[in-house]
């Protein structure tokens, strides 16, 4: 018979919809080049089951609990898709989100579009206009994740209503 250990129940909370999950991860491309590394900083906190991460990454996290470590390789199709030709557009700089004071070619930017914000790369910066490549910076890349689950907790009603995690590593309002 399996004993329940109520004092440890938090430790074994499983990742499922409406849990706030904190992870640290290293992300490399197929050649092993580092793309992102959160292992030295504040863990990323996200609300599970609300499309906050790549679908294939959320699927791999489902059912895991704090302390779990795993690696995951995603093809471009499972990640940000292939590189699209003709995805260059000239947009007003005022349509970029965040601080654009030090905008220069090569920088990753967020562009406000009719379909919501998208991640792009600045190609050529003018006075009022900027040419951007609307391909995601990781488009066409195979992504290799090294993930560690740091914590799992129940989301608050506010977090579920907003569709994202609050507090350390999450959204601040
Ligand atoms: Zn919020």
Coordinates of N, CA and C and ligand atoms in Angstrom, one line a residue:
X1 N 0.8 -1.2 0.0 CA 0.0 0.0 0.0 C 0.9 1.2 0.0
X2 N 0.4 2.2 -0.7 CA 1.2 3.5 -0.8 C 0.8 4.4 0.3
X3 N 1.8 4.9 1.0 CA 1.5 5.9 2.1 C 1.4 7.3 1.5
X4 N 0.6 8.1 2.0 CA 0.6 9.5 1.6 C 1.4 10.2 2.6
X5 N 2.2 11.2 2.2 CA 3.1 12.0 3.0 C 2.6 13.4 2.9
X6 N 1.6 13.8 3.7 CA 1.0 15.1 3.5 C 2.0 16.3 3.7
X7 N 3.0 16.1 4.6 CA 4.0 17.2 4.8 C 4.9 17.4 3.6
X8 N 4.9 16.4 2.7 CA 5.8 16.5 1.5 C 5.0 16.8 0.2
X9 N 3.7 17.0 0.3 CA 2.9 17.0 -0.9 C 3.3 18.1 -1.8
X10 N 3.8 19.3 -1.3 CA 4.2 20.3 -2.1 C 5.4 19.9 -3.0
X11 N 6.3 19.1 -2.4 CA 7.5 18.7 -3.1 C 7.1 17.9 -4.4
X12 N 6.1 17.1 -4.3 CA 5.7 16.2 -5.4 C 4.6 16.8 -6.3
X13 N 4.3 18.0 -6.1 CA 3.2 18.6 -7.0 C 3.6 18.5 -8.4
X14 N 2.7 17.9 -9.2 CA 3.0 17.7 -10.6 C 2.6 18.8 -11.5
X15 N 3.3 18.9 -12.6 CA 3.0 20.0 -13.5 C 1.8 19.6 -14.3
X16 N 0.8 20.5 -14.3 CA -0.4 20.3 -15.1 C -1.0 21.7 -15.3
X17 N -2.1 21.8 -16.0 CA -2.7 23.1 -16.3 C -2.9 23.9 -15.0
X18 N -2.7 25.2 -15.1 CA -2.9 26.1 -14.0 C -1.9 26.0 -12.9
X19 N -0.8 25.4 -13.1 CA 0.3 25.4 -12.1 C 1.3 26.5 -12.6
X20 N 1.9 27.2 -11.7 CA 3.0 28.1 -12.0 C 4.3 27.3 -11.8
X21 N 5.1 27.2 -12.9 CA 6.3 26.3 -12.9 C 7.5 27.2 -13.0
X22 N 8.5 27.0 -12.2 CA 9.8 27.7 -12.3 C 10.8 26.8 -12.9
X23 N 11.5 27.2 -14.0 CA 12.5 26.4 -14.6 C 13.8 27.2 -14.8
X24 N 14.9 26.5 -14.8 CA 16.1 27.1 -15.4 C 16.5 26.2 -16.6
X25 N 17.0 26.8 -17.6 CA 17.4 26.0 -18.8 C 18.6 26.6 -19.5
X26 N 19.2 25.7 -20.2 CA 20.2 26.1 -21.2 C 19.7 25.8 -22.5
X27 N 19.9 26.6 -23.5 CA 19.4 26.4 -24.8 C 20.6 26.5 -25.8
X28 N 20.8 25.4 -26.6 CA 21.8 25.4 -27.6 C 21.3 25.1 -29.0
X29 N 22.0 25.5 -30.0 CA 21.6 25.0 -31.3 C 22.2 23.7 -31.7
X30 N 22.0 23.2 -32.9 CA 22.5 21.9 -33.2 C 24.0 21.8 -33.2
X31 N 24.7 22.9 -33.4 CA 26.2 22.9 -33.3 C 26.7 23.1 -31.9
X32 N 25.8 23.2 -30.9 CA 26.2 23.3 -29.6 C 26.4 24.8 -29.1
X33 N 26.2 25.7 -30.0 CA 26.4 27.1 -29.6 C 25.2 27.6 -28.7
X34 N 25.7 28.3 -27.7 CA 24.7 28.8 -26.6 C 23.8 29.8 -27.2
X35 N 22.5 29.6 -27.0 CA 21.5 30.6 -27.5 C 20.9 31.4 -26.3
X36 N 20.6 30.6 -25.2 CA 20.1 31.3 -24.0 C 20.5 30.4 -22.8
X37 N 20.8 31.1 -21.7 CA 21.2 30.4 -20.5 C 20.6 31.1 -19.3
X38 N 19.7 30.5 -18.6 CA 19.1 31.1 -17.4 C 19.6 30.6 -16.1
X39 N 20.6 29.7 -16.2 CA 21.1 29.0 -15.0 C 21.7 29.8 -14.0
X40 N 22.2 31.0 -14.4 CA 22.8 31.9 -13.4 C 21.9 33.0 -12.8
X41 N 20.7 33.1 -13.5 CA 19.8 34.2 -13.1 C 18.6 33.7 -12.3
X42 N 17.5 34.5 -12.3 CA 16.3 34.1 -11.7 C 15.6 33.1 -12.6
X43 N 15.1 32.0 -12.0 CA 14.4 31.0 -12.9 C 13.2 31.7 -13.6
X44 N 12.9 31.2 -14.8 CA 11.8 31.6 -15.5 C 10.5 31.0 -14.9
X45 N 9.5 31.8 -14.5 CA 8.3 31.3 -14.0 C 7.2 31.5 -15.1
X46 N 6.5 30.4 -15.4 CA 5.4 30.5 -16.4 C 4.2 29.7 -15.9
X47 N 3.1 30.1 -16.5 CA 1.8 29.5 -16.2 C 1.6 28.3 -17.2
X48 N 1.5 27.1 -16.7 CA 1.4 25.9 -17.5 C 0.0 25.8 -18.1
X49 N 0.0 25.4 -19.4 CA -1.3 25.2 -20.1 C -1.9 26.4 -20.7
X50 N -1.2 27.5 -20.8 CA -1.7 28.7 -21.4 C -0.9 29.2 -22.6
X51 N -0.2 28.3 -23.3 CA 0.6 28.6 -24.5 C 1.7 29.7 -24.2
X52 N 2.3 29.6 -23.0 CA 3.3 30.6 -22.7 C 4.7 30.1 -23.2
X53 N 4.9 28.8 -23.4 CA 6.1 28.2 -23.9 C 5.8 27.5 -25.2
X54 N 6.9 27.1 -25.9 CA 6.7 26.3 -27.1 C 5.9 25.1 -26.7
X55 N 4.9 24.7 -27.5 CA 4.0 23.6 -27.2 C 4.7 22.3 -26.9
X56 N 5.8 22.0 -27.7 CA 6.5 20.8 -27.4 C 7.3 20.8 -26.1
X57 N 7.7 22.0 -25.7 CA 8.4 22.1 -24.4 C 7.4 21.9 -23.3
X58 N 6.3 22.5 -23.4 CA 5.2 22.3 -22.3 C 4.8 20.9 -22.2
X59 N 4.7 20.2 -23.4 CA 4.3 18.8 -23.4 C 5.4 18.0 -22.6
X60 N 6.7 18.3 -22.8 CA 7.7 17.5 -22.2 C 7.8 17.8 -20.7
X61 N 7.2 19.0 -20.2 CA 7.2 19.3 -18.8 C 6.0 18.7 -18.1
X62 N 5.0 18.4 -18.8 CA 3.7 17.9 -18.2 C 4.0 16.7 -17.3
X63 N 3.5 16.7 -16.1 CA 3.6 15.6 -15.2 C 4.9 15.5 -14.4
X64 N 5.8 16.4 -14.7 CA 7.1 16.4 -14.0 C 6.9 17.2 -12.7
X65 N 7.9 17.1 -11.8 CA 7.9 17.9 -10.5 C 9.2 18.5 -10.2
X66 N 9.2 19.3 -9.2 CA 10.5 20.0 -8.8 C 11.6 19.0 -8.6
X67 N 12.8 19.4 -9.1 CA 14.0 18.5 -9.0 C 14.2 17.7 -10.3
X68 N 13.2 17.6 -11.1 CA 13.4 16.8 -12.4 C 14.3 17.6 -13.3
X69 N 15.1 16.8 -14.0 CA 16.0 17.4 -15.1 C 15.8 16.5 -16.3
X70 N 15.8 17.2 -17.4 CA 15.7 16.4 -18.7 C 16.3 17.3 -19.8
X71 N 16.7 16.6 -20.9 CA 17.0 17.3 -22.1 C 16.0 17.0 -23.2
X72 N 15.9 17.9 -24.1 CA 14.9 17.8 -25.2 C 15.4 18.5 -26.4
X73 N 15.3 17.8 -27.5 CA 15.8 18.3 -28.8 C 14.5 18.6 -29.7
X74 N 14.4 19.8 -30.2 CA 13.2 20.1 -31.0 C 13.7 20.5 -32.4
X75 N 13.0 19.9 -33.4 CA 13.3 20.2 -34.8 C 12.8 21.7 -35.0
X76 N 13.3 22.3 -36.1 CA 12.7 23.7 -36.4 C 11.2 23.7 -36.5
X77 N 10.6 22.6 -37.0 CA 9.1 22.5 -37.1 C 8.5 22.5 -35.8
X78 N 9.1 21.8 -34.8 CA 8.5 21.8 -33.4 C 8.8 23.1 -32.7
X79 N 9.8 23.9 -33.2 CA 10.2 25.1 -32.5 C 9.6 26.3 -33.2
X80 N 10.5 27.1 -33.9 CA 10.0 28.3 -34.5 C 9.8 28.3 -36.0
X81 N 9.8 27.1 -36.6 CA 9.5 26.9 -38.0 C 10.7 27.2 -38.9
X82 N 10.6 26.9 -40.2 CA 11.7 27.2 -41.1 C 11.8 28.7 -41.3
X83 N 13.0 29.1 -41.9 CA 13.2 30.5 -42.2 C 12.4 30.8 -43.5
X84 N 11.5 31.8 -43.4 CA 10.7 32.2 -44.5 C 11.4 33.3 -45.4
X85 N 11.3 33.1 -46.7 CA 11.9 34.2 -47.6 C 10.9 35.3 -47.6
X86 N 11.4 36.5 -48.0 CA 10.5 37.7 -48.1 C 9.8 38.1 -46.9
X87 N 10.5 37.9 -45.7 CA 9.9 38.3 -44.5 C 10.4 39.6 -44.0
X88 N 11.1 40.3 -44.9 CA 11.6 41.7 -44.5 C 10.5 42.7 -44.7
X89 N 10.4 43.6 -43.7 CA 9.4 44.7 -43.8 C 10.0 46.0 -43.3
X90 N 9.5 47.1 -43.8 CA 9.9 48.4 -43.3 C 8.8 48.9 -42.4
X91 N 9.1 49.1 -41.2 CA 8.1 49.5 -40.2 C 8.5 50.8 -39.5
X92 N 7.6 51.6 -39.0 CA 7.9 52.8 -38.2 C 8.6 52.3 -36.9
X93 N 9.6 53.0 -36.5 CA 10.3 52.7 -35.3 C 9.3 52.8 -34.1
X94 N 8.3 53.7 -34.2 CA 7.4 53.8 -33.1 C 6.5 52.5 -32.9
X95 N 6.5 51.6 -33.9 CA 5.8 50.4 -33.8 C 6.6 49.3 -33.0
X96 N 7.8 49.6 -32.6 CA 8.6 48.7 -31.8 C 8.3 48.8 -30.4
X97 N 8.3 47.7 -29.7 CA 8.0 47.7 -28.2 C 9.3 47.9 -27.5
X98 N 9.2 48.5 -26.3 CA 10.4 48.6 -25.5 C 11.3 49.8 -25.9
X99 N 12.5 49.9 -25.3 CA 13.4 51.0 -25.5 C 14.1 50.9 -26.9
X100 N 13.9 51.9 -27.7 CA 14.5 51.9 -29.1 C 15.6 52.9 -29.2
X101 N 16.1 53.5 -28.1 CA 17.1 54.5 -28.2 C 18.4 54.1 -28.8
X102 N 18.8 52.8 -28.5 CA 20.1 52.3 -29.0 C 19.9 51.3 -30.1
X103 N 18.8 51.5 -30.8 CA 18.5 50.5 -31.9 C 19.6 50.5 -32.9
X104 N 20.0 49.3 -33.3 CA 21.0 49.2 -34.4 C 20.8 47.8 -35.0
X105 N 21.4 47.7 -36.2 CA 21.2 46.5 -37.0 C 21.7 45.3 -36.2
X106 N 21.0 44.2 -36.4 CA 21.4 42.9 -35.7 C 20.6 42.7 -34.4
X107 N 20.0 43.8 -33.8 CA 19.3 43.7 -32.6 C 18.0 43.0 -32.7
X108 N 17.7 42.1 -31.7 CA 16.4 41.5 -31.7 C 15.4 42.5 -31.1
X109 N 14.3 42.6 -31.8 CA 13.3 43.6 -31.4 C 11.9 43.0 -31.3
X110 N 10.9 43.7 -30.7 CA 9.5 43.2 -30.6 C 8.7 44.2 -31.4
X111 N 8.0 43.7 -32.4 CA 7.2 44.6 -33.3 C 5.8 44.4 -33.0
X112 N 5.1 45.5 -32.8 CA 3.6 45.5 -32.6 C 2.9 45.3 -33.9
X113 N 2.2 44.3 -34.1 CA 1.5 44.0 -35.4 C 0.0 43.9 -35.1
X114 N -0.8 43.8 -36.2 CA -2.3 43.6 -36.0 C -2.6 42.3 -35.3
X115 N -1.6 41.3 -35.4 CA -1.8 40.0 -34.8 C -1.2 39.9 -33.4
X116 N -0.7 41.1 -32.9 CA 0.0 41.1 -31.6 C 1.5 41.2 -31.8
X117 N 2.3 41.3 -30.7 CA 3.7 41.5 -30.8 C 4.4 40.3 -31.4
X118 N 5.4 40.5 -32.3 CA 6.2 39.4 -32.8 C 7.7 39.8 -32.7
X119 N 8.5 38.8 -32.5 CA 9.9 38.9 -32.4 C 10.6 39.0 -33.8
X120 N 11.5 40.0 -34.0 CA 12.1 40.2 -35.3 C 13.5 40.6 -35.0
X121 N 14.3 40.8 -36.2 CA 15.6 41.2 -36.1 C 15.8 42.5 -36.9
X122 N 16.3 43.6 -36.3 CA 16.5 44.8 -37.1 C 17.6 44.6 -38.1
X123 N 17.4 45.1 -39.4 CA 18.4 44.9 -40.4 C 19.0 46.2 -40.8
X124 N 18.2 47.3 -40.9 CA 18.7 48.6 -41.3 C 17.9 49.7 -40.6
X125 N 18.6 50.6 -39.9 CA 17.9 51.5 -39.0 C 18.0 52.9 -39.6
X126 N 16.8 53.5 -39.9 CA 16.8 54.9 -40.4 C 16.3 55.8 -39.2
X127 N 16.0 57.0 -39.6 CA 15.6 58.0 -38.6 C 14.2 57.6 -38.0
X128 N 13.2 57.4 -38.9 CA 11.9 57.0 -38.4 C 11.5 55.6 -38.7
X129 N 12.2 55.0 -39.7 CA 11.8 53.7 -40.1 C 12.9 52.7 -39.9
X130 N 12.5 51.4 -39.7 CA 13.5 50.4 -39.6 C 13.1 49.2 -40.5
X131 N 14.1 48.6 -41.2 CA 13.8 47.3 -41.9 C 14.0 46.2 -40.9
X132 N 13.0 45.3 -40.8 CA 13.2 44.2 -39.9 C 12.9 42.9 -40.7
X133 N 13.6 41.9 -40.2 CA 13.4 40.5 -40.6 C 12.4 39.9 -39.6
X134 N 11.2 39.6 -40.2 CA 10.2 39.1 -39.3 C 10.3 37.6 -38.9
X135 N 11.3 36.9 -39.5 CA 11.6 35.6 -39.0 C 12.0 35.6 -37.5
X136 N 11.5 34.7 -36.7 CA 12.0 34.6 -35.4 C 13.5 34.3 -35.4
X137 N 14.2 34.9 -34.5 CA 15.7 34.7 -34.4 C 16.1 33.2 -34.4
X138 N 15.2 32.4 -33.9 CA 15.5 30.9 -33.8 C 14.9 30.2 -35.0
X139 N 14.3 30.9 -35.9 CA 13.7 30.1 -37.1 C 14.7 29.3 -37.8
X140 N 14.4 28.1 -38.2 CA 15.3 27.3 -39.0 C 16.3 26.5 -38.1
X141 N 16.2 26.8 -36.8 CA 17.2 26.2 -35.9 C 16.6 25.0 -35.1
X142 N 17.5 23.9 -35.0 CA 17.2 22.8 -34.1 C 17.5 23.3 -32.7
X143 N 16.6 23.2 -31.7 CA 16.9 23.7 -30.4 C 17.1 22.5 -29.4
X144 N 18.2 22.6 -28.7 CA 18.5 21.6 -27.7 C 18.4 22.2 -26.3
X145 N 17.4 21.8 -25.5 CA 17.2 22.3 -24.2 C 17.7 21.4 -23.1
X146 N 18.3 22.0 -22.1 CA 18.7 21.3 -20.9 C 17.8 21.9 -19.8
X147 N 16.9 21.3 -19.3 CA 15.9 21.9 -18.4 C 15.9 21.3 -17.0
X148 N 15.8 22.2 -16.0 CA 15.6 21.7 -14.6 C 14.4 22.4 -14.0
X149 N 13.5 21.6 -13.5 CA 12.3 22.1 -12.8 C 12.7 22.5 -11.4
X150 N 12.5 23.8 -11.1 CA 12.9 24.3 -9.8 C 11.8 24.3 -8.8
X151 N 10.6 24.7 -9.2 CA 9.4 24.7 -8.3 C 8.1 24.6 -9.1
X152 N 7.1 24.1 -8.4 CA 5.8 24.0 -9.0 C 4.8 24.4 -7.9
X153 N 3.9 25.3 -8.2 CA 2.9 25.7 -7.2 C 1.6 26.0 -7.9
X154 N 0.5 26.1 -7.1 CA -0.8 26.4 -7.7 C -0.8 27.9 -8.2
X155 N -1.4 28.2 -9.3 CA -1.6 29.6 -9.7 C -2.6 30.2 -8.9
X156 N -2.5 31.6 -8.8 CA -3.6 32.3 -8.1 C -4.7 32.6 -9.2
X157 N -5.9 33.0 -8.7 CA -7.0 33.3 -9.6 C -6.6 34.4 -10.6
X158 N -5.8 35.4 -10.1 CA -5.4 36.5 -10.9 C -4.5 36.0 -12.1
X159 N -3.6 35.1 -11.7 CA -2.6 34.6 -12.7 C -3.4 33.8 -13.8
X160 N -4.4 33.1 -13.4 CA -5.2 32.3 -14.4 C -6.0 33.2 -15.3
X161 N -6.5 34.3 -14.6 CA -7.3 35.3 -15.4 C -6.4 36.0 -16.4
X162 N -5.1 36.3 -16.0 CA -4.2 37.0 -16.9 C -3.6 36.1 -17.9
X163 N -3.5 34.8 -17.6 CA -2.8 33.9 -18.5 C -1.3 33.9 -18.4
X164 N -0.8 34.4 -17.3 CA 0.7 34.4 -17.1 C 1.0 34.4 -15.6
X165 N 2.2 34.0 -15.3 CA 2.7 34.0 -13.9 C 3.1 35.4 -13.4
X166 N 2.9 35.6 -12.1 CA 3.3 36.9 -11.5 C 4.5 36.6 -10.6
X167 N 5.1 37.7 -10.1 CA 6.2 37.5 -9.2 C 7.5 37.3 -9.8
X168 N 8.5 36.8 -9.0 CA 9.9 36.5 -9.4 C 9.9 35.7 -10.6
X169 N 10.5 36.1 -11.7 CA 10.7 35.3 -12.9 C 9.5 35.4 -13.8
X170 N 8.4 36.0 -13.4 CA 7.1 36.1 -14.2 C 6.9 37.6 -14.5
X171 N 5.6 37.9 -14.7 CA 5.2 39.3 -15.1 C 5.1 40.2 -13.9
X172 N 5.5 41.4 -14.1 CA 5.3 42.5 -13.1 C 4.4 43.5 -13.7
X173 N 3.5 44.0 -12.9 CA 2.6 45.0 -13.4 C 2.8 46.4 -12.7
Ligands
LIG1 ZN1 -0.8 39.7 -15.0

